[in-house]
XYZ file of C-alpha atoms in Angstrom:
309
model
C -3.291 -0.625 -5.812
C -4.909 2.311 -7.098
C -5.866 5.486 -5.320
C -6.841 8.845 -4.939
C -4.006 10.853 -3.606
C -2.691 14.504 -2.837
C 1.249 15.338 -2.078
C 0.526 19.177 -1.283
C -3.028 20.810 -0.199
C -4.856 22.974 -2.656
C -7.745 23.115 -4.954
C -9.163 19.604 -7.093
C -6.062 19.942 -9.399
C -3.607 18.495 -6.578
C -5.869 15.206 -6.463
C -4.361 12.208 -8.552
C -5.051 8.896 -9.499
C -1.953 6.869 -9.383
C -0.536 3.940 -7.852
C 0.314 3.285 -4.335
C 1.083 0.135 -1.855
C -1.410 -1.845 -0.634
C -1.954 -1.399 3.388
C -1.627 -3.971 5.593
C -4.121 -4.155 8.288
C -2.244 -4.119 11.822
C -3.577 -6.226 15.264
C -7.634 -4.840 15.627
C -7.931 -3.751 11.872
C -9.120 -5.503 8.938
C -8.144 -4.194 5.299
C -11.641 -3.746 3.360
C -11.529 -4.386 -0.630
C -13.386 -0.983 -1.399
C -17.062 -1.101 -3.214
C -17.508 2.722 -3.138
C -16.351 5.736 -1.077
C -18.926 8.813 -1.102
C -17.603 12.606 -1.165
C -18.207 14.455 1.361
C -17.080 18.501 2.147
C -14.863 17.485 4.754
C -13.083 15.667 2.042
C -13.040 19.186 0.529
C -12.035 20.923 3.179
C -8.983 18.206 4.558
C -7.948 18.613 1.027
C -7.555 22.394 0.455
C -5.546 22.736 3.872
C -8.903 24.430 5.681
C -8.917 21.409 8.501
C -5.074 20.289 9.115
C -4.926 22.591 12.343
C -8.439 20.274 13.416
C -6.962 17.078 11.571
C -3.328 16.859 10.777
C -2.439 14.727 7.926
C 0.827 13.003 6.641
C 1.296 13.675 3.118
C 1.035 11.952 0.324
C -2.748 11.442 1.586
C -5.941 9.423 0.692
C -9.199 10.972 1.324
C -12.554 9.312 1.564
C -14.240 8.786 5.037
C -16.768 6.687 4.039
C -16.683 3.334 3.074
C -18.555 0.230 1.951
C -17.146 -2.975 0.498
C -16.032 -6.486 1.785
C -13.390 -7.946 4.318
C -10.125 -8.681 2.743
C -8.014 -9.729 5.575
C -8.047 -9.921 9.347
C -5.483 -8.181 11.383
C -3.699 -10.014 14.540
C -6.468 -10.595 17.594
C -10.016 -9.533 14.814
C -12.727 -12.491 15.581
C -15.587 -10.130 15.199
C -15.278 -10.478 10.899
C -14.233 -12.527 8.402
C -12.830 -12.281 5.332
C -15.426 -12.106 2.733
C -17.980 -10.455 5.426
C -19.733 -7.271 3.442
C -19.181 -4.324 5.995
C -19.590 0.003 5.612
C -18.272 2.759 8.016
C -16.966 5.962 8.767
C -13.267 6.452 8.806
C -10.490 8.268 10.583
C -10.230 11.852 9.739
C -6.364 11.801 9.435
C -5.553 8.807 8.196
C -5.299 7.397 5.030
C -9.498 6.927 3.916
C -11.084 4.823 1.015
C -10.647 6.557 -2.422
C -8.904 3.822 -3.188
C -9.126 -0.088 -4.117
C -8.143 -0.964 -0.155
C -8.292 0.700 3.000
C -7.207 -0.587 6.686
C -8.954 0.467 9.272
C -9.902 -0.765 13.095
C -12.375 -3.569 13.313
C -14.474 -1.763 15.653
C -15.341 1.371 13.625
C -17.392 -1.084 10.956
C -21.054 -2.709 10.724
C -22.726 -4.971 8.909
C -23.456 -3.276 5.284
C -27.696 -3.407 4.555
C -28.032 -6.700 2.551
C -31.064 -4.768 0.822
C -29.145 -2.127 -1.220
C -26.092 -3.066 -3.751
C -22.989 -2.992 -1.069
C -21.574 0.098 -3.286
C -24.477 2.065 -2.246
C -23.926 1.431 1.877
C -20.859 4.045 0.715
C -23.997 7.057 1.241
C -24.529 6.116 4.515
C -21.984 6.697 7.313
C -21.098 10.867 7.471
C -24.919 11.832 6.270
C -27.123 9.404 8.319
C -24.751 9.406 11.589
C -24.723 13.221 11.254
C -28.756 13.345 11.106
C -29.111 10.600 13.920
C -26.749 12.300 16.115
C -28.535 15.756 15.822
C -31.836 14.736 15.962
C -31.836 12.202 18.844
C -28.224 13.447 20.517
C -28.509 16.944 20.426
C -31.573 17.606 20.176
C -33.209 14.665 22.037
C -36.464 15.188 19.741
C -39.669 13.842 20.892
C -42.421 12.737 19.283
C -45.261 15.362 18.767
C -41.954 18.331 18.354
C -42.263 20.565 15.710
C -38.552 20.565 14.013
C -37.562 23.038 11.049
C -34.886 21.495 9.065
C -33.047 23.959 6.817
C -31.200 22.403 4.062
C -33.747 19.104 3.544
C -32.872 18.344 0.134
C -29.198 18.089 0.815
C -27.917 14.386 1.935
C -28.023 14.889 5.581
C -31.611 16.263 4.905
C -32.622 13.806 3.293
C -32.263 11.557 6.570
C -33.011 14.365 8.835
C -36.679 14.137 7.532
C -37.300 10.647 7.519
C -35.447 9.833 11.129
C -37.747 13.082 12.486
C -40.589 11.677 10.711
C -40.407 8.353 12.267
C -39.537 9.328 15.581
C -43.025 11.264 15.409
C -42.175 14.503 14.629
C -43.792 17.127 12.728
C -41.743 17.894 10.288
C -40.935 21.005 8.322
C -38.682 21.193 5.592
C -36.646 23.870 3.645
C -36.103 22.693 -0.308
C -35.932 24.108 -3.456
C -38.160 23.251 -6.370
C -35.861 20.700 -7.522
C -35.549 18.891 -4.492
C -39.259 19.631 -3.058
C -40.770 16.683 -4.632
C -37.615 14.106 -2.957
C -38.427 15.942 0.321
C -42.210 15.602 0.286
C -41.170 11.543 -0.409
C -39.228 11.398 2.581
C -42.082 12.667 4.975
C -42.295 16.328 5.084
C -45.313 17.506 6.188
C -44.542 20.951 5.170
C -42.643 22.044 2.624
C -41.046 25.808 2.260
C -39.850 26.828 -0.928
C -36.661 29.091 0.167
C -36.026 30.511 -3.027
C -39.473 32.434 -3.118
C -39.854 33.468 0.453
C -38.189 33.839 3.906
C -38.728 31.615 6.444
C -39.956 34.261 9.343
C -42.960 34.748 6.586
C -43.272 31.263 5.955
C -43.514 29.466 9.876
C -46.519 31.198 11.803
C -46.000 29.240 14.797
C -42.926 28.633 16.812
C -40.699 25.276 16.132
C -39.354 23.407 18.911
C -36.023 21.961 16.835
C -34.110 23.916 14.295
C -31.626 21.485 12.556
C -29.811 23.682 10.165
C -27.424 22.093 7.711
C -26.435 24.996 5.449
C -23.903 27.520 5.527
C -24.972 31.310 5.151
C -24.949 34.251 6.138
C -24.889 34.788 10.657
C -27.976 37.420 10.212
C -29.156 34.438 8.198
C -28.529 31.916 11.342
C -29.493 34.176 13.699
C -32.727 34.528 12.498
C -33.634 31.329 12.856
C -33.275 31.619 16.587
C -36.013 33.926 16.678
C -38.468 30.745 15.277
C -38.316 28.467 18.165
C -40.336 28.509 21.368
C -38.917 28.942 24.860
C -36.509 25.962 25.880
C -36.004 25.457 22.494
C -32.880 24.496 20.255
C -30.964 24.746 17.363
C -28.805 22.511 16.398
C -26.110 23.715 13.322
C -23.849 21.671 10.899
C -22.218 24.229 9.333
C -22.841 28.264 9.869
C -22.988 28.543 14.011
C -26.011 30.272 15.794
C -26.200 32.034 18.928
C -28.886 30.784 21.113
C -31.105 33.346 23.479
C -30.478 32.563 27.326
C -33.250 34.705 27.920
C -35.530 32.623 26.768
C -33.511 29.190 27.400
C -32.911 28.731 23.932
C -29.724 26.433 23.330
C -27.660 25.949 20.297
C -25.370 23.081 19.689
C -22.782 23.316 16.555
C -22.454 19.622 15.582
C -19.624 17.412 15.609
C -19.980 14.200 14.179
C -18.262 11.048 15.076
C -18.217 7.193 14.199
C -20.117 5.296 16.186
C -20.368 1.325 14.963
C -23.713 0.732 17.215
C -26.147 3.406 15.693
C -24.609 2.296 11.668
C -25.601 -0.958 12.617
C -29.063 0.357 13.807
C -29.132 2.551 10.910
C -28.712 -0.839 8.432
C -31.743 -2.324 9.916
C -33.854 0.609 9.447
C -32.532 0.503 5.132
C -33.554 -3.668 5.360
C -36.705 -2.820 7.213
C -37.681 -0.579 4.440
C -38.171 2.871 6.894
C -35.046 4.429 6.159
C -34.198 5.570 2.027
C -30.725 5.423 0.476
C -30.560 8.323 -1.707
C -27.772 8.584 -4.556
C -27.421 11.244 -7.250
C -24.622 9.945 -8.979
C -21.825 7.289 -9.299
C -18.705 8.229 -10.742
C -15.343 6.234 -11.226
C -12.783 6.889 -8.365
C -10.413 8.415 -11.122
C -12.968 11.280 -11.771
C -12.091 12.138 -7.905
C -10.612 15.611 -8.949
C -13.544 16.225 -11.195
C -16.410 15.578 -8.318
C -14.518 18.038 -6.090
C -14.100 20.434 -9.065
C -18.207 20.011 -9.234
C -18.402 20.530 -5.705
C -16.640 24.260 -5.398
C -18.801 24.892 -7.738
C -21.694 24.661 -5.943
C -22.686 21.838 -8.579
C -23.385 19.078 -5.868
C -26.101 17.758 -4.740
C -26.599 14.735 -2.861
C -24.364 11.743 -2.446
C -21.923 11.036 -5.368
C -20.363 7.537 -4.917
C -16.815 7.065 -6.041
C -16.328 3.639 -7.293
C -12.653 2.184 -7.807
């Protein structure tokens, strides 16, 4: 088959698209036919050497942790698929992932793809929409009527941040630059602050109950986002950690996300009910793997970029 591989870490350059053998799926796993992976930073990060203390890797190595496509074989002892049976999830962080044309993975870590979006673009969903379900209702345990500030909305963990606040009854506001404002507004934002023309301690005039921050700056940066949320309050981070304020019972969490089959499956019903939108900005070809994380240490990404073998 063909796949995305590096034999050394480094930067996009070590990435390349060349042959290697088909994996067989062993008892519990089923080998998926790929539709699309998505890129993620983690892929990034696992690939320049940052993470193998966190997640050790055997080299030569596959990235991709997300995955959509269609049920190619059953391992010994799978009766929950069958072959042919359209399916999307979050992969291992040290094995081999999906930038490729098959993948093998456990049974159990998959879920029924949305049958209301092309199968391809399931490939958005796992690491963005479990990491915004997981903060929001895990972490953060948001209610409805809470006031939430989430930095970073026009990103593609924002971009389901918003509308899973915004349905769970939240009031919702939202950091976004001009170019994303008008995506953000779509979503549900009921206020929208334009970062790149003034600071948020000018912007929010009364106290937030949630922070959800999903950008990396800066600690001052961080930190002063602590001083925005009442008493009892919490911020949850994905990136840059904060330092909550005892004092005042204000908790911070820094966010580790994880597969979980149940909430992708609730997460599908939510895209085929028509409440939750699957954003993409772009679908490449898996061979222009090198080129997307070239893009992305560049600061030239923005939203979810399928890869499609």
């Amino acid at each position: 088959m063909k796949a995305i591989r590096f034999h050394a870490y480094g930067d996009p350059g070590v990435l390349h698209y060349e042959e290697a053998d088909r994996p067989e799926p062993a008892a519990g796993e089923v080998l998926i036919e790929v539709a699309a992976t998505s890129f993620n930073p983690a892929d990034a990060g696992i690939r320049a050497g940052y993470l193998q203390q966190v997640f050790p890797i055997s080299l030569p190595h596959i990235p991709g942790l997300d995955v959509a496509g269609r049920v190619a074989a059953l391992g010994e002892g799978v009766t929950r698929w069958k072959v042919g049976d359209a399916v999307f999830g979050f992969l291992s962080m040290v094995r081999d992932g999906a930038a490729a044309e098959f993948v093998a993975t456990p049974a159990d870590a998959l879920a029924a793809a949305p049958t209301s979006i092309p199968l391809q673009d399931a490939a958005a969903l796992p690491a963005a929409a479990l990491t915004a379900w997981q903060a929001l209702f895990e972490q953060a345990q948001i209610q409805p009527g809470a006031r939430i500030l989430i930095n970073g909305a026009g990103g593609g963990v924002g971009g389901y941040a918003v509308q899973l606040a915004k349905r769970a009854g939240a009031h919702v506001i939202a950091t976004a630059s001009p170019r994303s404002a008008e995506a953000v507004r779509a979503h549900g934002a009921d206020e929208i602050i334009d970062y790149t023309a003034t600071t948020l301690a000018e912007a929010i005039s009364e106290p937030v109950d949630v922070v959800l921050s999903l950008v990396a700056g800066p600690e001052s940066d961080i930190e002063a986002l602590t001083g925005l949320i009442r008493d009892g309050g919490v911020i949850v981070t994905t990136a840059t950690p904060a330092t909550g304020d005892p004092a005042r019972a204000v908790r911070t969490v820094a966010m580790q996300m994880r597969g979980d089959a149940e909430q992708l499956a609730e997460l599908a019903k939510l895209v085929d009910a028509g409440e939750l939108a699957v954003e993409i900005s772009a679908t490449r070809p898996l061979s222009e793997a090198a080129a997307v994380h070239e893009l992305s240490a560049g600061g030239g990404i923005h939203g979810k970029v399928l890869l499609v073998p």
